[in-house]
Tab-separated table of N, CA, C and O in Angstrom:
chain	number	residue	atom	x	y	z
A	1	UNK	N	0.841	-1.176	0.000
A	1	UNK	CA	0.000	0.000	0.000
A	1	UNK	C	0.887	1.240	0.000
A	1	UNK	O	2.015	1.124	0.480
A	2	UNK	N	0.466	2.493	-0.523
A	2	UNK	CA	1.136	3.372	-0.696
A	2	UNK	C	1.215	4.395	0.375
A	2	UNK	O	0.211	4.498	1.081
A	3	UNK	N	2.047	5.034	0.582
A	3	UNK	CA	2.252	6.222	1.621
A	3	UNK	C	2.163	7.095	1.336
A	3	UNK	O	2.937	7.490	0.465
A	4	UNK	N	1.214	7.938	1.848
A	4	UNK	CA	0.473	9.074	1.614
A	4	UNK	C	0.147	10.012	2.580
A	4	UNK	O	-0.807	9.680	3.285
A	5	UNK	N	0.674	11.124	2.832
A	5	UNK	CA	0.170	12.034	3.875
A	5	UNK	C	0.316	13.465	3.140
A	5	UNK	O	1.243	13.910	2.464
A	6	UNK	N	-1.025	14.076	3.539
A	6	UNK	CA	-1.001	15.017	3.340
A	6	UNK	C	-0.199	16.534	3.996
A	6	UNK	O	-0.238	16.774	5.203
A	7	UNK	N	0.438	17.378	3.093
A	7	UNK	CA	1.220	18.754	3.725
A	7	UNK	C	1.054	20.281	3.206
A	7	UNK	O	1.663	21.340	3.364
A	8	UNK	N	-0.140	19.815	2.473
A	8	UNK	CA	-0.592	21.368	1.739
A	8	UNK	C	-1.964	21.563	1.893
A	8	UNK	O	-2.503	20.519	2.261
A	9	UNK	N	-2.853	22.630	1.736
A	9	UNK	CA	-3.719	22.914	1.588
A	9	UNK	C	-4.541	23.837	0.403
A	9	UNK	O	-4.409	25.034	0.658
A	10	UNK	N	-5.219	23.630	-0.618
A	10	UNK	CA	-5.710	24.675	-1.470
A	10	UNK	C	-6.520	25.583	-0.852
A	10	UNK	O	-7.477	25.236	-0.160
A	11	UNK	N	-6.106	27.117	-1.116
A	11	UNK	CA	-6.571	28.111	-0.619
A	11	UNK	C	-7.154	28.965	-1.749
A	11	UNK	O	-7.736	30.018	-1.486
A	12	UNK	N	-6.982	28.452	-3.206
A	12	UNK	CA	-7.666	29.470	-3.863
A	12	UNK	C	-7.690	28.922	-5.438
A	12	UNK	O	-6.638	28.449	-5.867
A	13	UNK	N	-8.477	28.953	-6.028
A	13	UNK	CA	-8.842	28.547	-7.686
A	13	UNK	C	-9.469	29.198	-8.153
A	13	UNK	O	-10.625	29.407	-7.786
A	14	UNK	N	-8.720	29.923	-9.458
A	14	UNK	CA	-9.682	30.328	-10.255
A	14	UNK	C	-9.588	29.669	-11.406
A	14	UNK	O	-8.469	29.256	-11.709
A	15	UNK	N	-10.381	29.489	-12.046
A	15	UNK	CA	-10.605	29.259	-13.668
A	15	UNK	C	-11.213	30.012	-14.773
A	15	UNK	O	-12.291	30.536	-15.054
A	16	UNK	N	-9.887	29.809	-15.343
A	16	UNK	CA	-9.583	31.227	-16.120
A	16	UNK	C	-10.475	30.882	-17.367
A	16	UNK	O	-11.554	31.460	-17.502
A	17	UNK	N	-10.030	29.914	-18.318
A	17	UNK	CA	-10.904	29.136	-19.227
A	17	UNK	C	-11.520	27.929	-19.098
A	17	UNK	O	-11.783	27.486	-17.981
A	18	UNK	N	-11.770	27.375	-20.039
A	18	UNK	CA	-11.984	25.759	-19.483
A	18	UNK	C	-10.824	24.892	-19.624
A	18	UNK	O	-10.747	23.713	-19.278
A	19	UNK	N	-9.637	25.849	-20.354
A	19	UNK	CA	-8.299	24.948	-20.393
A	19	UNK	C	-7.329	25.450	-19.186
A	19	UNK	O	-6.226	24.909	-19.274
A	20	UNK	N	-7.437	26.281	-18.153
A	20	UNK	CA	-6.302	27.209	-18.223
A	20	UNK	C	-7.060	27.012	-16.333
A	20	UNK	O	-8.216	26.596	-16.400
A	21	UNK	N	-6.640	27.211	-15.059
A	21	UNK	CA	-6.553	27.457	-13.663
A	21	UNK	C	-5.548	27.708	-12.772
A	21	UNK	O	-4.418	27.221	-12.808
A	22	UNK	N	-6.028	28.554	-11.893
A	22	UNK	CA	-4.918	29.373	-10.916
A	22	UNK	C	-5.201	28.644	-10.176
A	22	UNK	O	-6.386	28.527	-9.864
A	23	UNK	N	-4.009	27.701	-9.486
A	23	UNK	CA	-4.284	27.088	-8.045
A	23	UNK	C	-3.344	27.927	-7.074
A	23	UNK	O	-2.334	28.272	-7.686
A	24	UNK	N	-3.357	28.444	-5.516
A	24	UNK	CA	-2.370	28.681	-4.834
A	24	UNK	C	-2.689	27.420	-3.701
A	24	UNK	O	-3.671	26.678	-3.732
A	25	UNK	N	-1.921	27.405	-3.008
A	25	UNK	CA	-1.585	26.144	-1.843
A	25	UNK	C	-0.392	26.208	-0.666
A	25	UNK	O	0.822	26.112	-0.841
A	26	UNK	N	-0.958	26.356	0.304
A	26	UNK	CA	-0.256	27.068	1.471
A	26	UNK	C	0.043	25.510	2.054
A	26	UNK	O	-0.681	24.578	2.405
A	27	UNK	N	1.393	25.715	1.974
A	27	UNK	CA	1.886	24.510	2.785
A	27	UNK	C	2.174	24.342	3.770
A	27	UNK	O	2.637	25.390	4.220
A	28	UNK	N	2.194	23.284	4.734
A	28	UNK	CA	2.073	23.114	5.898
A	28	UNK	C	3.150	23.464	7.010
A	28	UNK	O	2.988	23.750	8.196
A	29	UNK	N	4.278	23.350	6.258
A	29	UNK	CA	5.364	23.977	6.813
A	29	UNK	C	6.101	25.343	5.675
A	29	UNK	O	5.673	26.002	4.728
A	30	UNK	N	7.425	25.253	6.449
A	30	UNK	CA	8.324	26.318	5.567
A	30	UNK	C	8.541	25.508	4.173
A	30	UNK	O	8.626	24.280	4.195
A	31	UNK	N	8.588	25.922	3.492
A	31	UNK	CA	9.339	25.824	2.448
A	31	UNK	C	10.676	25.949	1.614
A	31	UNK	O	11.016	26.940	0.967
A	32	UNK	N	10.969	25.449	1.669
A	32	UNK	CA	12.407	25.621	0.856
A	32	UNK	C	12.874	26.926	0.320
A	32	UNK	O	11.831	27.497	0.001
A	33	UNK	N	13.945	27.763	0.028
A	33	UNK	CA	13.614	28.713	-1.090
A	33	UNK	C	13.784	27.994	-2.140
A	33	UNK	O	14.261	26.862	-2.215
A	34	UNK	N	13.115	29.129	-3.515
A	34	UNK	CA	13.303	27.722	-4.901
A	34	UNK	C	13.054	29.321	-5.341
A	34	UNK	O	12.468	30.259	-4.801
A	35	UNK	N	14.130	29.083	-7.167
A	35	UNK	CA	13.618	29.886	-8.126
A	35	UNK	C	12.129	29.543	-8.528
A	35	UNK	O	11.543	28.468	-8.396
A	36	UNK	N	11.719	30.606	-8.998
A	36	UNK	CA	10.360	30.253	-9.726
A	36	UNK	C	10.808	29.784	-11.232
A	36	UNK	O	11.654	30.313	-11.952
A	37	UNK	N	9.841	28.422	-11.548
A	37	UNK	CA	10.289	27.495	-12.280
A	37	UNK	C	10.269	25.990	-12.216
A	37	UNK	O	9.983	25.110	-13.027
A	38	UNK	N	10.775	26.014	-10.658
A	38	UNK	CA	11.010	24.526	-10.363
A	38	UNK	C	9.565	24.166	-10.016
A	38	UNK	O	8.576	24.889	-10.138
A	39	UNK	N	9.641	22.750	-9.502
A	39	UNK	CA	8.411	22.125	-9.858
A	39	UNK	C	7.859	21.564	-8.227
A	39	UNK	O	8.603	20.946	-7.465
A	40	UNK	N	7.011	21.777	-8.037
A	40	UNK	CA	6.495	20.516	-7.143
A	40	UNK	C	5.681	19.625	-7.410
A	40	UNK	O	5.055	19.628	-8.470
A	41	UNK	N	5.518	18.524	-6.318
A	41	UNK	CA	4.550	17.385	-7.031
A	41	UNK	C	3.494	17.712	-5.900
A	41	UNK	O	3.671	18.036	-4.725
A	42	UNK	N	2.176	17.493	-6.739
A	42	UNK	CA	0.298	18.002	-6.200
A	42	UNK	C	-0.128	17.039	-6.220
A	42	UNK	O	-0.179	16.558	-7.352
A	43	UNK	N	-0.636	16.238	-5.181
A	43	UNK	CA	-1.681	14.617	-5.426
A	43	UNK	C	-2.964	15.526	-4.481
A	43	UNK	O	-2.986	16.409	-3.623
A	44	UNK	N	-3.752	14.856	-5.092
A	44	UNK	CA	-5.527	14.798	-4.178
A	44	UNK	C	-5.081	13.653	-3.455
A	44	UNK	O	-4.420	12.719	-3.909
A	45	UNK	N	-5.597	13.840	-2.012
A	45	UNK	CA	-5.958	12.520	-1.447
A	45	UNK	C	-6.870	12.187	-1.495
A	45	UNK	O	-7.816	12.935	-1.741
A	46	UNK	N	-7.029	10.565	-1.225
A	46	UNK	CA	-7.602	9.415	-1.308
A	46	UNK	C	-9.039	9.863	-1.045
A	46	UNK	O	-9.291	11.025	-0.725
A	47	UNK	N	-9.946	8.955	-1.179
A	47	UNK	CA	-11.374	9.266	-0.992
A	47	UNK	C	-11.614	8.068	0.335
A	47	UNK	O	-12.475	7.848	1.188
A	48	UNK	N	-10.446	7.548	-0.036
A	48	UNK	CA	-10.614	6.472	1.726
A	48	UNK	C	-9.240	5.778	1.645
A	48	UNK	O	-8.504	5.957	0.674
A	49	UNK	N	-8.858	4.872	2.826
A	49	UNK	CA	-7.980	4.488	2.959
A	49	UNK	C	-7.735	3.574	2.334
A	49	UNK	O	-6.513	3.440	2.385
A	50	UNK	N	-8.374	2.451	1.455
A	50	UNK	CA	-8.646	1.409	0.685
A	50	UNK	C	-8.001	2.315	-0.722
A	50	UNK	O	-7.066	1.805	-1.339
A	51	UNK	N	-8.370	3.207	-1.018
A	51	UNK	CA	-7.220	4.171	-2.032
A	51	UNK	C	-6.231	4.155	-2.269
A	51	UNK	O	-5.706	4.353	-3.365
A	52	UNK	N	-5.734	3.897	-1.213
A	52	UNK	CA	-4.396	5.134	-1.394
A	52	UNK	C	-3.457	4.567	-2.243
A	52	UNK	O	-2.438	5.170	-2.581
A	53	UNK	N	-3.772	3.291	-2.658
A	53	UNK	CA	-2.311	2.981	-4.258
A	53	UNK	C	-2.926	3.451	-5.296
A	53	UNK	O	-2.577	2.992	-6.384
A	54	UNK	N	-4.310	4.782	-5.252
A	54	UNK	CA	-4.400	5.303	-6.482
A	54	UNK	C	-4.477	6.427	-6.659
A	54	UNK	O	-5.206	6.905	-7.529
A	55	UNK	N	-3.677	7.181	-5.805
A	55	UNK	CA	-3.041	8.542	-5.291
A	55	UNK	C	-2.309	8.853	-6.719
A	55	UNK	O	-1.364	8.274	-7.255
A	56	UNK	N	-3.063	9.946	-7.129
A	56	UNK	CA	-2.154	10.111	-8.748
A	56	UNK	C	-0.983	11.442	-8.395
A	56	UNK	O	-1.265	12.632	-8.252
A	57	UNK	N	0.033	10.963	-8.336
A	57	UNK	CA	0.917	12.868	-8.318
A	57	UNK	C	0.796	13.519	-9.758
A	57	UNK	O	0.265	13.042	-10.760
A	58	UNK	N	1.316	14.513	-9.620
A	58	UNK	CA	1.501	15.389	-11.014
A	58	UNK	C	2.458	16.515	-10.525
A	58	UNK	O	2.432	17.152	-9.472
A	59	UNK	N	3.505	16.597	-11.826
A	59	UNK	CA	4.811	17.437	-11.299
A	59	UNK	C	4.306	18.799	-11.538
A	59	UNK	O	3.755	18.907	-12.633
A	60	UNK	N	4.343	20.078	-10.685
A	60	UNK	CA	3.736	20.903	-11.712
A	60	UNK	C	4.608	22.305	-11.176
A	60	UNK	O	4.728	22.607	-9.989
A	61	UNK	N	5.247	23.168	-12.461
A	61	UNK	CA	6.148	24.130	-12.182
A	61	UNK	C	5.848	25.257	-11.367
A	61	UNK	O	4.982	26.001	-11.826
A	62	UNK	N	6.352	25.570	-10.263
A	62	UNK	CA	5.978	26.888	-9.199
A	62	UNK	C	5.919	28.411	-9.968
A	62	UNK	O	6.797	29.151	-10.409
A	63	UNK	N	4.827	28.475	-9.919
A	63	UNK	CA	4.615	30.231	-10.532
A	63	UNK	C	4.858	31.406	-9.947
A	63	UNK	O	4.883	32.546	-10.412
A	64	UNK	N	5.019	31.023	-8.959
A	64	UNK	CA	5.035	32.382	-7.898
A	64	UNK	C	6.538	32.323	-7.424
A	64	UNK	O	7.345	31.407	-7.587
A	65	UNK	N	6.746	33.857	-6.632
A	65	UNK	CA	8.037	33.752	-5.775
A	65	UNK	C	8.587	33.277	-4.862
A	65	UNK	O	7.727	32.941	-4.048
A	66	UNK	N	9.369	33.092	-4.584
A	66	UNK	CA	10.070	31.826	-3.252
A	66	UNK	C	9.633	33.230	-2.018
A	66	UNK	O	10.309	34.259	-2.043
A	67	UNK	N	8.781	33.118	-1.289
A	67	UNK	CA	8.812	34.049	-0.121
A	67	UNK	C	7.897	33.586	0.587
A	67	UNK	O	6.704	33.397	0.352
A	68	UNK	N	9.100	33.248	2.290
A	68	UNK	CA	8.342	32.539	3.232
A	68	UNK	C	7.002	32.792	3.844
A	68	UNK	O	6.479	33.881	3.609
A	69	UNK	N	6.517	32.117	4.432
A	69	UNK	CA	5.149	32.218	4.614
A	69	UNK	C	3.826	32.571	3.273
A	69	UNK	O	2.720	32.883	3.716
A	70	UNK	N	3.970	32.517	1.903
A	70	UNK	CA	3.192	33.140	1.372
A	70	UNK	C	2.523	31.732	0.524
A	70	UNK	O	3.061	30.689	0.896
A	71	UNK	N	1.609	31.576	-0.381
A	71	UNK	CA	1.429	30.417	-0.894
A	71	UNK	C	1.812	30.193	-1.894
A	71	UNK	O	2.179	31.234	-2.440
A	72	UNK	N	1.982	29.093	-2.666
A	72	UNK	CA	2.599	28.910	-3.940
A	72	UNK	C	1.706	28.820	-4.820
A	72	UNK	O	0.668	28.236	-4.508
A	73	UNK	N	1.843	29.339	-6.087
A	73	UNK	CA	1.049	29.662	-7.400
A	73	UNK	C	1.317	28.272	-8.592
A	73	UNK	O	2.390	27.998	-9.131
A	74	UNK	N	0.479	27.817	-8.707
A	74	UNK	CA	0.500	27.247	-10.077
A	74	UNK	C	-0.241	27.434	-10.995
A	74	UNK	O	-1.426	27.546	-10.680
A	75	UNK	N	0.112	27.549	-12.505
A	75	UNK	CA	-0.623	27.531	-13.322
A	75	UNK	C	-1.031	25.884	-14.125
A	75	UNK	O	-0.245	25.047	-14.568
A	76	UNK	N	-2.476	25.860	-14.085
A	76	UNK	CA	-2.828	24.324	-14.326
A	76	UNK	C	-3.304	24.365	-15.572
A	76	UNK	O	-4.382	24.946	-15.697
A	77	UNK	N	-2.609	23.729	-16.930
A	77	UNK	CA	-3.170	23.511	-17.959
A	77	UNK	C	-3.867	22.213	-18.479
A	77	UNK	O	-3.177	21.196	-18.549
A	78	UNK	N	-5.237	22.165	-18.864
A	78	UNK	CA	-5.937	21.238	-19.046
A	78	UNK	C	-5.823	20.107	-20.135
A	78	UNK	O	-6.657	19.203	-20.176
């Protein structure tokens, strides 16, 4: 079974088109600094614990600026 815990939270979506969404996501701790560019990986969790080996990640590039405490920006293309 897979290991899975959650460390972020979505705090905001918009959808811009039907191809195109702003996610930000305030993570649970500090963060690293990182140029904007690099990537993190975003999974939904499970809908139950019987799930969790179908926890999908997705790598997806940081849009926003490395500055502590603030949330991170992605742009989500469909």
């Amino acid at each position: 079974m897979a290991d899975y815990t959650g460390n972020a939270t979505l705090t905001y979506r918009e959808d811009i088109n039907p191809e195109l969404a702003i996610f930000r996501v305030r993570p649970d701790s500090d963060v690293p600094p990182f140029t904007p560019g690099q990537y993190a990986e975003l999974a939904v969790p499970p809908a139950s614990p019987e799930e969790l080996d179908k926890v999908e990640r997705r790598s997806y590039s940081i849009a926003s600026r490395s500055h502590p405490g603030e949330d991170l920006e992605f742009y989500i293309v469909r």
